[in-house]
Amino acid sequence: MSNFHTIKGTHDLLPDECIIWRQVENSIHSIMQQSGYGEIRTPIFENTKLFERGIGTETDIVTKEMYSWIDQGGNQLTLKPELTAPVVRSYLQHKMGNNYPIHRLYYFDTLFRRERPQKGRQRQFYQFGAEAIGSANPEQDAEIIAQAYNIYQEFDIKNLNVRLNSIGSADIRPKYLDKLRSTIQSIKHELCKTCQERLKKNALRLFDCKNSNCQDLIDKHAPLIFDSISEDDHVHFDTITLILDEMGIPYIHDQKLVRGLDYYTHTTFEITSSVLGAQDALCGGGRYNGLIEQLGGKPTPAVGFAAGVERLILAIENQEKIPKNIDVYLIHMGDKVTPTAVKIANDVRKYCGKIVILETLRRSLKAQMREAGRSSAKITLILGEEELIEKIIIIKDMKTGHQEKVPLSELIQYINS
Ligand code: AMP
């Protein structure tokens, strides 16, 4: 065994796992493209300041979890820990907003966060997500929620739970935060250290605390932001719920669901599934009408979501039952036969579009037969010296066990028929 291992919180994806990964990836591409979303790929590292400004200096990601370094040229760089900030950076850098009033972008990409690894929580992980930049209307929020929901439905994920809320527009925030701070001030000493800090720096994040004592206190004392949103914000929220009802997407209005960053406005949502256990969050998203301006652009409305790929794959039930999809196993015996066998494998791939496994270990007939059975191939082709002389090949149907001889010159036609 080698002395080298994957770094804590990272993992290899081996061929059997990649079968399901590839299927997930294909579905994501097709669902996104069906709705007119275009794929975007941004570099694996960016300027550290982009994340500080884009995610917020008080967040766990920026304070504790980024892989950052200074390169030989003195540049402060960071492996990307999230994708909205890079997508918005790209949107601004390429002046996309000047060419067209709306941009619908999606990604499937790898991220890095130095978190405590556990099932469903890694240090290198994948996310897919979508960002719709340009529309302030509620149908855009509903479409984004539906995009995420449709992907989970496509894979028949059980016990899905969509939670939805509105934190209103930015102008209601200062008054609400004053009210929140003054109410919580009297019970401040009963809160955890982190919440006491949050109260000072970003009080909305009090709602994100996982400590049960803090949760009880917040439940009991904190005013809810939903009770402070404006009439227009209510109309926006009600229209989204109306569209979701129309689409048959079930949701729960969770008035404690806030995304505690300055640039979030209006809609916040999360999709969870209890099949995942402790790390039950499949995806999170919302409207971020303030971010584009915060990163140096004109005020531009936007809404999006980000979803964990590892979590989706964990949630896919019975994934080991997914067939390997091998069509043909090609058995051959004898040195003289090998060149013809390799050519046949190549031709069947090329002219029949089949997945063909070619024996290259020169094992005994019995061992090759055993391997063909194990491979779950639909048919096995058998070519020995006798068959080569007679210019035929044996075809065995692995389901029925039926065997027949076919002239080599007719093999392609036979498989295609
Ligand atoms: P976030 O970008 O924190 O809003 O996360 C969006 C989604 O990404 C979550 O709902 C999870 O499904 C997934 N996710 C976040 N952090 C991790 C991680 N460390 N490992 C695996 N998946 C993660």
mmCIF file with all atom_site columns, N, CA and C in Angstrom, residues 30-56:
data_model
loop_
_atom_site.group_PDB
_atom_site.id
_atom_site.type_symbol
_atom_site.label_atom_id
_atom_site.label_alt_id
_atom_site.label_comp_id
_atom_site.label_asym_id
_atom_site.label_entity_id
_atom_site.label_seq_id
_atom_site.pdbx_PDB_ins_code
_atom_site.Cartn_x
_atom_site.Cartn_y
_atom_site.Cartn_z
_atom_site.occupancy
_atom_site.B_iso_or_equiv
_atom_site.pdbx_formal_charge
_atom_site.auth_seq_id
_atom_site.auth_comp_id
_atom_site.auth_asym_id
_atom_site.auth_atom_id
_atom_site.pdbx_PDB_model_num
ATOM 1  N N  . SER A 1 30 ? -29.286 18.770 -18.292 1.00 0.00 ? 30 SER A N  1
ATOM 2  C CA . SER A 1 30 ? -30.443 18.841 -19.175 1.00 0.00 ? 30 SER A CA 1
ATOM 3  C C  . SER A 1 30 ? -31.585 19.641 -18.540 1.00 0.00 ? 30 SER A C  1
ATOM 4  N N  . ILE A 1 31 ? -31.781 19.507 -17.206 1.00 0.00 ? 31 ILE A N  1
ATOM 5  C CA . ILE A 1 31 ? -32.863 20.292 -16.572 1.00 0.00 ? 31 ILE A CA 1
ATOM 6  C C  . ILE A 1 31 ? -32.559 21.789 -16.646 1.00 0.00 ? 31 ILE A C  1
ATOM 7  N N  . MET A 1 32 ? -31.314 22.154 -16.433 1.00 0.00 ? 32 MET A N  1
ATOM 8  C CA . MET A 1 32 ? -30.945 23.581 -16.485 1.00 0.00 ? 32 MET A CA 1
ATOM 9  C C  . MET A 1 32 ? -31.104 24.114 -17.913 1.00 0.00 ? 32 MET A C  1
ATOM 10 N N  . GLN A 1 33 ? -30.644 23.319 -18.874 1.00 0.00 ? 33 GLN A N  1
ATOM 11 C CA . GLN A 1 33 ? -30.671 23.824 -20.251 1.00 0.00 ? 33 GLN A CA 1
ATOM 12 C C  . GLN A 1 33 ? -32.094 23.893 -20.792 1.00 0.00 ? 33 GLN A C  1
ATOM 13 N N  . GLN A 1 34 ? -32.967 23.004 -20.297 1.00 0.00 ? 34 GLN A N  1
ATOM 14 C CA . GLN A 1 34 ? -34.380 23.057 -20.707 1.00 0.00 ? 34 GLN A CA 1
ATOM 15 C C  . GLN A 1 34 ? -35.011 24.398 -20.362 1.00 0.00 ? 34 GLN A C  1
ATOM 16 N N  . SER A 1 35 ? -34.515 25.041 -19.294 1.00 0.00 ? 35 SER A N  1
ATOM 17 C CA . SER A 1 35 ? -35.090 26.324 -18.881 1.00 0.00 ? 35 SER A CA 1
ATOM 18 C C  . SER A 1 35 ? -34.259 27.497 -19.389 1.00 0.00 ? 35 SER A C  1
ATOM 19 N N  . GLY A 1 36 ? -33.358 27.243 -20.314 1.00 0.00 ? 36 GLY A N  1
ATOM 20 C CA . GLY A 1 36 ? -32.590 28.335 -20.922 1.00 0.00 ? 36 GLY A CA 1
ATOM 21 C C  . GLY A 1 36 ? -31.434 28.831 -20.073 1.00 0.00 ? 36 GLY A C  1
ATOM 22 N N  . TYR A 1 37 ? -30.975 28.039 -19.100 1.00 0.00 ? 37 TYR A N  1
ATOM 23 C CA . TYR A 1 37 ? -29.816 28.447 -18.290 1.00 0.00 ? 37 TYR A CA 1
ATOM 24 C C  . TYR A 1 37 ? -28.538 28.006 -19.015 1.00 0.00 ? 37 TYR A C  1
ATOM 25 N N  . GLY A 1 38 ? -27.547 28.887 -19.071 1.00 0.00 ? 38 GLY A N  1
ATOM 26 C CA . GLY A 1 38 ? -26.291 28.570 -19.753 1.00 0.00 ? 38 GLY A CA 1
ATOM 27 C C  . GLY A 1 38 ? -25.221 28.244 -18.718 1.00 0.00 ? 38 GLY A C  1
ATOM 28 N N  . GLU A 1 39 ? -24.395 27.246 -19.034 1.00 0.00 ? 39 GLU A N  1
ATOM 29 C CA . GLU A 1 39 ? -23.372 26.834 -18.066 1.00 0.00 ? 39 GLU A CA 1
ATOM 30 C C  . GLU A 1 39 ? -22.261 27.883 -17.961 1.00 0.00 ? 39 GLU A C  1
ATOM 31 N N  . ILE A 1 40 ? -21.780 28.104 -16.748 1.00 0.00 ? 40 ILE A N  1
ATOM 32 C CA . ILE A 1 40 ? -20.635 28.997 -16.554 1.00 0.00 ? 40 ILE A CA 1
ATOM 33 C C  . ILE A 1 40 ? -19.574 28.271 -15.730 1.00 0.00 ? 40 ILE A C  1
ATOM 34 N N  . ARG A 1 41 ? -18.316 28.415 -16.151 1.00 0.00 ? 41 ARG A N  1
ATOM 35 C CA . ARG A 1 41 ? -17.200 27.818 -15.381 1.00 0.00 ? 41 ARG A CA 1
ATOM 36 C C  . ARG A 1 41 ? -16.215 28.925 -15.052 1.00 0.00 ? 41 ARG A C  1
ATOM 37 N N  . THR A 1 42 ? -15.954 29.079 -13.774 1.00 0.00 ? 42 THR A N  1
ATOM 38 C CA . THR A 1 42 ? -15.022 30.132 -13.351 1.00 0.00 ? 42 THR A CA 1
ATOM 39 C C  . THR A 1 42 ? -13.765 29.462 -12.776 1.00 0.00 ? 42 THR A C  1
ATOM 40 N N  . PRO A 1 43 ? -12.665 30.217 -12.658 1.00 0.00 ? 43 PRO A N  1
ATOM 41 C CA . PRO A 1 43 ? -11.416 29.600 -12.181 1.00 0.00 ? 43 PRO A CA 1
ATOM 42 C C  . PRO A 1 43 ? -11.542 29.030 -10.766 1.00 0.00 ? 43 PRO A C  1
ATOM 43 N N  . ILE A 1 44 ? -10.642 28.114 -10.451 1.00 0.00 ? 44 ILE A N  1
ATOM 44 C CA . ILE A 1 44 ? -10.702 27.433 -9.146  1.00 0.00 ? 44 ILE A CA 1
ATOM 45 C C  . ILE A 1 44 ? -10.235 28.346 -8.008  1.00 0.00 ? 44 ILE A C  1
ATOM 46 N N  . PHE A 1 45 ? -9.461  29.367 -8.318  1.00 0.00 ? 45 PHE A N  1
ATOM 47 C CA . PHE A 1 45 ? -9.102  30.337 -7.274  1.00 0.00 ? 45 PHE A CA 1
ATOM 48 C C  . PHE A 1 45 ? -9.351  31.753 -7.764  1.00 0.00 ? 45 PHE A C  1
ATOM 49 N N  . GLU A 1 46 ? -9.593  32.610 -6.780  1.00 0.00 ? 46 GLU A N  1
ATOM 50 C CA . GLU A 1 46 ? -9.924  34.015 -7.063  1.00 0.00 ? 46 GLU A CA 1
ATOM 51 C C  . GLU A 1 46 ? -9.207  34.874 -6.032  1.00 0.00 ? 46 GLU A C  1
ATOM 52 N N  . ASN A 1 47 ? -9.315  36.175 -6.236  1.00 0.00 ? 47 ASN A N  1
ATOM 53 C CA . ASN A 1 47 ? -8.814  37.137 -5.287  1.00 0.00 ? 47 ASN A CA 1
ATOM 54 C C  . ASN A 1 47 ? -9.549  36.981 -3.942  1.00 0.00 ? 47 ASN A C  1
ATOM 55 N N  . THR A 1 48 ? -8.804  36.882 -2.847  1.00 0.00 ? 48 THR A N  1
ATOM 56 C CA . THR A 1 48 ? -9.425  36.671 -1.523  1.00 0.00 ? 48 THR A CA 1
ATOM 57 C C  . THR A 1 48 ? -10.486 37.726 -1.212  1.00 0.00 ? 48 THR A C  1
ATOM 58 N N  . LYS A 1 49 ? -10.218 38.963 -1.642  1.00 0.00 ? 49 LYS A N  1
ATOM 59 C CA . LYS A 1 49 ? -11.145 40.071 -1.337  1.00 0.00 ? 49 LYS A CA 1
ATOM 60 C C  . LYS A 1 49 ? -12.533 39.830 -1.921  1.00 0.00 ? 49 LYS A C  1
ATOM 61 N N  . LEU A 1 50 ? -12.595 39.121 -3.059  1.00 0.00 ? 50 LEU A N  1
ATOM 62 C CA . LEU A 1 50 ? -13.893 38.855 -3.677  1.00 0.00 ? 50 LEU A CA 1
ATOM 63 C C  . LEU A 1 50 ? -14.803 38.121 -2.689  1.00 0.00 ? 50 LEU A C  1
ATOM 64 N N  . PHE A 1 51 ? -14.227 37.147 -1.977  1.00 0.00 ? 51 PHE A N  1
ATOM 65 C CA . PHE A 1 51 ? -15.045 36.375 -1.041  1.00 0.00 ? 51 PHE A CA 1
ATOM 66 C C  . PHE A 1 51 ? -15.309 37.169 0.234   1.00 0.00 ? 51 PHE A C  1
ATOM 67 N N  . GLU A 1 52 ? -14.305 37.941 0.667   1.00 0.00 ? 52 GLU A N  1
ATOM 68 C CA . GLU A 1 52 ? -14.533 38.749 1.867   1.00 0.00 ? 52 GLU A CA 1
ATOM 69 C C  . GLU A 1 52 ? -15.708 39.697 1.631   1.00 0.00 ? 52 GLU A C  1
ATOM 70 N N  . ARG A 1 53 ? -15.685 40.330 0.444   1.00 0.00 ? 53 ARG A N  1
ATOM 71 C CA . ARG A 1 53 ? -16.752 41.283 0.167   1.00 0.00 ? 53 ARG A CA 1
ATOM 72 C C  . ARG A 1 53 ? -18.052 40.577 -0.249  1.00 0.00 ? 53 ARG A C  1
ATOM 73 N N  . GLY A 1 54 ? -17.900 39.481 -0.978  1.00 0.00 ? 54 GLY A N  1
ATOM 74 C CA . GLY A 1 54 ? -19.076 38.793 -1.534  1.00 0.00 ? 54 GLY A CA 1
ATOM 75 C C  . GLY A 1 54 ? -19.815 37.926 -0.535  1.00 0.00 ? 54 GLY A C  1
ATOM 76 N N  . ILE A 1 55 ? -19.109 37.350 0.436   1.00 0.00 ? 55 ILE A N  1
ATOM 77 C CA . ILE A 1 55 ? -19.796 36.463 1.391   1.00 0.00 ? 55 ILE A CA 1
ATOM 78 C C  . ILE A 1 55 ? -19.995 37.184 2.724   1.00 0.00 ? 55 ILE A C  1
ATOM 79 N N  . GLY A 1 56 ? -19.067 38.070 3.060   1.00 0.00 ? 56 GLY A N  1
ATOM 80 C CA . GLY A 1 56 ? -19.192 38.837 4.308   1.00 0.00 ? 56 GLY A CA 1
ATOM 81 C C  . GLY A 1 56 ? -18.095 38.450 5.281   1.00 0.00 ? 56 GLY A C  1
#
